[in-house]
Each structure stands twice: as structure tokens, then as C-alpha cells.
Short mmCIF file of C-alpha atoms in Angstrom, two decimals:
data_model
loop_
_atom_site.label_atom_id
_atom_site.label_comp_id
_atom_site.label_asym_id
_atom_site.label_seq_id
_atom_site.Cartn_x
_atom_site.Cartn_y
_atom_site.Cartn_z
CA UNK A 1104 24.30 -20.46 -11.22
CA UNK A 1105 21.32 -19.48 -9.22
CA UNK A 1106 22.01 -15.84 -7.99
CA UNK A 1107 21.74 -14.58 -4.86
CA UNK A 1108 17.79 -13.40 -3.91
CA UNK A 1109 16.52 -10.01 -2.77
CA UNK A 1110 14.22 -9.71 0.67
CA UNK A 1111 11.81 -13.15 0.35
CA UNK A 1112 9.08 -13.41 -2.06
CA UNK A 1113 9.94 -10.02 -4.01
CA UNK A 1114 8.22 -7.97 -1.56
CA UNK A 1115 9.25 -4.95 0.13
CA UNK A 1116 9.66 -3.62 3.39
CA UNK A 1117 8.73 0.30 5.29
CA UNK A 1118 8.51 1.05 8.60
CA UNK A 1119 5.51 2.79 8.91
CA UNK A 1120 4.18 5.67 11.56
CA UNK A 1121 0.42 6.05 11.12
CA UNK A 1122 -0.88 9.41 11.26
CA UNK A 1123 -1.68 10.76 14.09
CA UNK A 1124 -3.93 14.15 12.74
CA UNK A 1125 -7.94 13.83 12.82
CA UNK A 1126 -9.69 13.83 9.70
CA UNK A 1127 -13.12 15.83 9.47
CA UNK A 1128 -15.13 13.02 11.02
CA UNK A 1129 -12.88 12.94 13.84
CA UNK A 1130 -10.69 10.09 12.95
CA UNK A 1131 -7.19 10.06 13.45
CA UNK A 1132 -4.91 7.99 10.66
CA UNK A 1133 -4.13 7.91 6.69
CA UNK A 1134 -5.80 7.98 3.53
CA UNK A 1135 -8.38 5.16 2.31
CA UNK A 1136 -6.95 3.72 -0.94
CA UNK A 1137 -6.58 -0.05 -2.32
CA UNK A 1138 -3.92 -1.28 -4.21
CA UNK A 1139 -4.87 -2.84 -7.75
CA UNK A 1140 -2.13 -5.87 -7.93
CA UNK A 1141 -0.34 -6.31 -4.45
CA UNK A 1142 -0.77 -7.72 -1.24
CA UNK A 1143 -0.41 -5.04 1.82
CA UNK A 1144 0.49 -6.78 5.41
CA UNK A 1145 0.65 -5.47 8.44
CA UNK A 1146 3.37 -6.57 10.80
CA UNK A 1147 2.03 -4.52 14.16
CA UNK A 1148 5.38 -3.16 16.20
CA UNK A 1149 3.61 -0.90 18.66
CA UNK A 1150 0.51 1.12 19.74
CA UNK A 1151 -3.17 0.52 18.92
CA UNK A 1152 -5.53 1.11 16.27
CA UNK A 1153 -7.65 -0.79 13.58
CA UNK A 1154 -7.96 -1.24 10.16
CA UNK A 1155 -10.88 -0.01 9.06
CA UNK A 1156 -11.83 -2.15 5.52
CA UNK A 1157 -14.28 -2.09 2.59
CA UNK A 1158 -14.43 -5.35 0.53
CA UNK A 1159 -17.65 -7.59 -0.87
CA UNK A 1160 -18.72 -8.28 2.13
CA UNK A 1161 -19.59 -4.92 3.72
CA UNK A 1162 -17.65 -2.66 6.44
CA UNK A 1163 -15.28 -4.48 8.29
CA UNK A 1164 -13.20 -2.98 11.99
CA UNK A 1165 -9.97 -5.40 12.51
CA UNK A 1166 -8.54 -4.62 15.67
CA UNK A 1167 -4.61 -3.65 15.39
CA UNK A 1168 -2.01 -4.56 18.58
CA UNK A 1169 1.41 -5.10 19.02
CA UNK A 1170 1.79 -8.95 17.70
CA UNK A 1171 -0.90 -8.40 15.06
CA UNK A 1172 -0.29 -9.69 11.85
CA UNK A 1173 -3.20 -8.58 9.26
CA UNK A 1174 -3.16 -9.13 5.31
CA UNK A 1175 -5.41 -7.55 2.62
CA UNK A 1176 -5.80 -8.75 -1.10
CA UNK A 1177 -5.96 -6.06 -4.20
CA UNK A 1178 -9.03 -4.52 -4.52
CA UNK A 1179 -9.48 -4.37 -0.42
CA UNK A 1180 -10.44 -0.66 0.60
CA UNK A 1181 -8.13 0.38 3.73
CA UNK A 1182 -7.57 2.95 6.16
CA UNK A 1183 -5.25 2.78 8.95
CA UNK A 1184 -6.91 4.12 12.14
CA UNK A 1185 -4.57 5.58 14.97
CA UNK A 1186 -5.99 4.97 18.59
CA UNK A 1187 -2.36 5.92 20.01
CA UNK A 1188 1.49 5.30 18.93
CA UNK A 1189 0.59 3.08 16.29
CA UNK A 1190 3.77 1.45 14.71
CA UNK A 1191 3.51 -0.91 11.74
CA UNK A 1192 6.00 -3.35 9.49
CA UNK A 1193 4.34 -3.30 6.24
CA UNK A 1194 5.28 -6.06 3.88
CA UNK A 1195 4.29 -5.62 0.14
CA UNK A 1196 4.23 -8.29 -2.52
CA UNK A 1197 4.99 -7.75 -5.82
CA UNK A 1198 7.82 -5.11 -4.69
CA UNK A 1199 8.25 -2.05 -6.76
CA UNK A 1200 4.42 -2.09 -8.17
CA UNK A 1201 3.07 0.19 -4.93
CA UNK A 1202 6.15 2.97 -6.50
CA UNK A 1203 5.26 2.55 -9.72
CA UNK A 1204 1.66 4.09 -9.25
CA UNK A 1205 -0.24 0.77 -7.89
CA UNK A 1206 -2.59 2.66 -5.06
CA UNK A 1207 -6.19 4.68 -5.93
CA UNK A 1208 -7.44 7.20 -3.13
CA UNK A 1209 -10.75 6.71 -2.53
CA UNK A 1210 -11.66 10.27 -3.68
CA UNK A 1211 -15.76 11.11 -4.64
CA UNK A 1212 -16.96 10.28 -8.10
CA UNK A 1213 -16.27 13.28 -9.78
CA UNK A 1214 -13.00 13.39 -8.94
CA UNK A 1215 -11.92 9.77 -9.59
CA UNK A 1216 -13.72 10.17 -13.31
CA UNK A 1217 -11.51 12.73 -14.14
CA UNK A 1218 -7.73 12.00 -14.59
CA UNK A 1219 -6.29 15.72 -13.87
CA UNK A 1220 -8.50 16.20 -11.07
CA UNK A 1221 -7.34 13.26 -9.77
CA UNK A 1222 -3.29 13.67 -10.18
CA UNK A 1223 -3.90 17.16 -8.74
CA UNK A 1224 -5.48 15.82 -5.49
CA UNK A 1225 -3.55 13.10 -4.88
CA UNK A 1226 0.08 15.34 -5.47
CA UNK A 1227 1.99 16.16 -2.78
CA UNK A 1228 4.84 18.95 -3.80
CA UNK A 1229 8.05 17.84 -4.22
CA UNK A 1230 10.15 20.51 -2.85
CA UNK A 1231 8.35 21.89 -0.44
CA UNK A 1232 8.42 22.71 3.56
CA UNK A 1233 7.71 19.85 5.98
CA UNK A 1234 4.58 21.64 7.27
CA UNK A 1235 3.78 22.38 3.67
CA UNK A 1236 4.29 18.53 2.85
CA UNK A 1237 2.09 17.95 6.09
CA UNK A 1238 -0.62 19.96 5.15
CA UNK A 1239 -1.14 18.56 1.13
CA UNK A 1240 -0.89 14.99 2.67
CA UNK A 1241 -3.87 15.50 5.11
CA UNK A 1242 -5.71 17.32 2.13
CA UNK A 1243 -5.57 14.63 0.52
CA UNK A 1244 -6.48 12.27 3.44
CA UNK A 1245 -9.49 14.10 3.94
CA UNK A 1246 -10.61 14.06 0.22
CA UNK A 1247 -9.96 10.20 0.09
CA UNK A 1248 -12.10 9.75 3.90
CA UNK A 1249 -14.88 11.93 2.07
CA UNK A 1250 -15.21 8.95 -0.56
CA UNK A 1251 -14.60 6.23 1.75
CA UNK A 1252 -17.65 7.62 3.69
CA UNK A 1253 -20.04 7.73 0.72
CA UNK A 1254 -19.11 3.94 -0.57
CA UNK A 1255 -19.43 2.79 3.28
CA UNK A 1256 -22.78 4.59 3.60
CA UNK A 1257 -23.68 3.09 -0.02
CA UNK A 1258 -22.74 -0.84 1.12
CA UNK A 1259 -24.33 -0.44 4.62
CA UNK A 1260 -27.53 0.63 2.41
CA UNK A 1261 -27.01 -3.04 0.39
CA UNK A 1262 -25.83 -1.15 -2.44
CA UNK A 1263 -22.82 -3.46 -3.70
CA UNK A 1264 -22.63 -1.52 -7.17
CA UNK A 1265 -20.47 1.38 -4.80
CA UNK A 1266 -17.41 -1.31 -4.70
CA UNK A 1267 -17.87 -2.36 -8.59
CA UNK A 1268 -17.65 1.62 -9.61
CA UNK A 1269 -15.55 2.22 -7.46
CA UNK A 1270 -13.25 -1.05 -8.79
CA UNK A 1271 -13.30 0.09 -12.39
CA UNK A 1272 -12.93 3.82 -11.99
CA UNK A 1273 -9.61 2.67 -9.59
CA UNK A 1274 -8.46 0.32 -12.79
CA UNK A 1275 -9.35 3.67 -15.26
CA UNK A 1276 -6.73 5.85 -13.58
CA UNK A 1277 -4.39 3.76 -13.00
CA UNK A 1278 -4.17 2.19 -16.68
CA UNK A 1279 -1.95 4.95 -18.15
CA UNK A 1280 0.79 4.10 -15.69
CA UNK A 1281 0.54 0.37 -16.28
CA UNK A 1282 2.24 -0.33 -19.13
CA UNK A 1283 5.49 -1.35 -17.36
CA UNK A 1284 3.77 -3.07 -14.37
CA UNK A 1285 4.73 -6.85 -16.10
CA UNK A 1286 8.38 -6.18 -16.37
CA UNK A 1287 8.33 -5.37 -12.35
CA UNK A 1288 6.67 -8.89 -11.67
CA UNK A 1289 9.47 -10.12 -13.96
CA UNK A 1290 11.72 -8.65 -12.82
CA UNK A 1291 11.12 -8.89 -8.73
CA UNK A 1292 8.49 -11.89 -7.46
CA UNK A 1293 8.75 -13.69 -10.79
CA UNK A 1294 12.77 -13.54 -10.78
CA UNK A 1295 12.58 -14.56 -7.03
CA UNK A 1296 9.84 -17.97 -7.18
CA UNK A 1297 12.45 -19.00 -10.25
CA UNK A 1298 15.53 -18.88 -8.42
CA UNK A 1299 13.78 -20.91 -5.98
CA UNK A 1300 12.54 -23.02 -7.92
CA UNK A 1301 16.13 -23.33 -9.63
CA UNK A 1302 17.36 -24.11 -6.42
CA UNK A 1303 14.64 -26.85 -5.63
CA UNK A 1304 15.77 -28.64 -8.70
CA UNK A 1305 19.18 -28.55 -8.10
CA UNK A 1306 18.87 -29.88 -4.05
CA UNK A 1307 16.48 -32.91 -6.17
CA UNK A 1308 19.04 -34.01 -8.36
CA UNK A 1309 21.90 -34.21 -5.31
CA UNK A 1310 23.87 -31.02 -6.31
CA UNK A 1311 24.74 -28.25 -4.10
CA UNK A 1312 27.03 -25.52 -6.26
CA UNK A 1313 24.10 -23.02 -5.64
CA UNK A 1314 25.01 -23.07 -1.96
CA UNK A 1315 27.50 -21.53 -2.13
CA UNK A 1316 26.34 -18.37 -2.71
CA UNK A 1317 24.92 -18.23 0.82
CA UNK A 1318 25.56 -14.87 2.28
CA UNK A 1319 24.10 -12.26 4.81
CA UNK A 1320 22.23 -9.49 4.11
CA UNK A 1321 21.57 -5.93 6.11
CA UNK A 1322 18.86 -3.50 5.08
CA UNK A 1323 19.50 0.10 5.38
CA UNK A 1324 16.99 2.07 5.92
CA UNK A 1325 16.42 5.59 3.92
CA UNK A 1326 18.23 9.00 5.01
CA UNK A 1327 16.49 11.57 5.88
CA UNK A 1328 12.99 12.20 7.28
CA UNK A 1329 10.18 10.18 6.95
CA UNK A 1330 8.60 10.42 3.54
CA UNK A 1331 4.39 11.22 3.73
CA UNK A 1332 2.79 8.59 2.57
CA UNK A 1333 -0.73 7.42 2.20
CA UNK A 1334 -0.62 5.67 5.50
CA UNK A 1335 1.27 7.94 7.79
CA UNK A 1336 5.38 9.06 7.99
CA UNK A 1337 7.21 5.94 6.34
CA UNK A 1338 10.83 4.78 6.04
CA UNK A 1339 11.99 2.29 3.16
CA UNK A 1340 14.38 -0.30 3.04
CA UNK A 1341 16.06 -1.42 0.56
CA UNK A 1342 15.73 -4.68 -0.21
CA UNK A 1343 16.56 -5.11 -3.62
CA UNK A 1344 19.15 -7.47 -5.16
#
């Protein structure tokens, strides 16, 4: 018996509200990170902006309107750039990775070679005040832009040893939390291209008992206020089995 799947492909879904506070060069938006493992899209539901990107090839703008869909691979620097209400979808393969510690901040050097340095910057307290929970999560955006700048300025220069450092020092801290990362696949994207595949097999050889687990199903979204994430405010769905 094939059972039934979670959201398509294992990925996840938030609803995400890009910030709208400047950082110190005067750009409004979230925190430059990439994600070692996963996929990121962008599913554009209102406003404008761009998604300002760092990958092999240099400095990159991508334009961001409602109707946009953008994707970037692992390893793909990113900042989300706010030009005015901008309102994103984000879809994320490999679902349950990005939670379990799969994002590095782009913060300088000396912070990224150090592992307590780097928890301590990138923590946002648990229990505190929203403007309290504001204020840490635009620290941290600033420290992460402040790092961004320097590897930009270093690939505009030709420098393309900035990405590579800045590659391996991202795989460096996030090793420690790793360790379970396989199960996830397993568990989530893995799980889900089997049960297709299951089903593939089963339509081939003329036999339909699968279908009839066939149901609908609704997504709630979380309680509360918006959670401050890298990005901007965000609300998850759950769309696990």
C-alpha cells in the first residue's frame, strides 16, 4: 500500500514578508545567507524588489514582481531586497533540512572561523519582546550584509577564491549539526520520489488499489505572529504527512 504523500516533492512551504528596515548601506530586506543542501524558490505574491545573488559567476540583480518565479541552487549567496510590499511563496526542497540548521549568514571572516562567535551572532532570543526579537534579527542582518559586501567587492575585483572560502568555512559550521541531515532526505524527498515511484509501477502493471487513497489536503498555517527569519516576518505551513 502506497501511503498517502505530504506537500509535492518533500518540500516545504512559508509565506514570507521581506523586511522592510534599511541595513547600513541603505538597503532595505533580510540577511545574505546560502543554504548548503536545498533548493530556495521564490513564488512572488506581491510588491517589488530583487534578489540580489553571489554565485561563480560574479554579482547578479534578478528583478522580483508579482508572477515571478525565481530558483537558486545550494551554495547560491542571497539577499532579498525590498523596493515596497514585497510578498513571497517560498518553496524549499528537501523539507525539514532549512530547520535543522541548513543556512550560513554571510558574516566577515573572523566571525565565520569561529563557531561561538558565530552561534552568538546569528541567535535570536527565544523569549523575548517583539521589538527585542526585531532588533537581534536586524543585528544580525547587518553583520551578514557586512560580509556579503566584502565577498561582492572581492568577486567584482576577479577574486573567485572569496566564494571558495567562503563555501568551506559555510560547510565548517554547519558540520556539527549534520549528522542527522540523511535521515531528513529519507525520511521527506526520498520517502516522497518512492511512493511515486511505487505508484508508477503499480499504474504499469494495470493495478489501481493505490488509488484509493486519494484524498484532499488543507494546510494550516502557524498561530501566532510571524516568526523573524533570515528573510523577513515568515509564516509556516505544515505540510507534513
Amino acid at each position: 500500500m502506497i501511503s498517502p504523500s505530504s506537500f509535492p516533492g518533500g518540500t516545504s512551504v512559508t509565506d514570507l514578508a521581506v523586511y522592510t528596515d534599511a541595513a547600513p548601506d541603505g538597503i532595505c530586506g533580510g540577511t545574505p545567507h546560502t543554504h548548503l543542501t536545498s533548493t530556495e524558490a521564490y513564488v512572488v505574491t506581491g510588491g517589488t524588489g530583487e534578489l540580489q545573488t553571489i554565485d561563480a559567476a560574479g554579482f547578479r540583480r534578478t528583478p522580483l514582481a508579482a508572477g515571478a518565479v525565481v530558483w537558486f541552487t545550494p551554495g547560491t549567496i542571497h539577499r532579498a531586497v525590498n523596493h515596497g510590499g514585497l510578498a513571497v511563496v517560498v518553496i524549499m526542497s528537501n523539507a525539514g533540512l532549512p530547520e535543522a540548521g541548513d543556512a550560513v549568514m554571510t558574516f566577515p571572516t573572523d566571525v565565520l572561523a569561529d563557531h561561538a562567535r558565530y552561534a552568538e551572532a546569528a541567535r535570536i532570543p527565544p523569549d523575548a519582546d517583539e521589538s527585542e526579537l526585531g532588533a537581534a534579527a536586524s543585528r544580525r542582518r547587518d553583520l551578514a550584509v557586512a560580509g556579503f559586501t566584502a565577498l561582492r567587492e572581492r568577486m567584482d575585483a576577479g577574486d573567485a577564491s572569496a566564494l571558495t572560502e567562503f563555501h568551506r568555512a559555510a560547510a565548517r559550521i554547519a558540520s556539527a549539526r549534520a549528522s542527522g541531515w540523511s535521515d531528513i532526505v529519507r525520511a521527506r524527498p526520498l520517502s516522497s520520489a518512492e511512493r511515486a515511484l511505487d505508484a508508477a509501477r503499480a499504474v504499469a502493471a494495470g493495478e489501481s488499489a493505490h488509488l484509493a487513497d486519494a484524498a484532499v489536503h488543507v494546510a494550516e498555517p502557524g498561530a501566532g505572529p510571524r516568526a523573524f527569519g533570515m528573510c523577513g516576518r515568515l509564516r509556516t505551513y505544515d505540510v507534513a504527512d
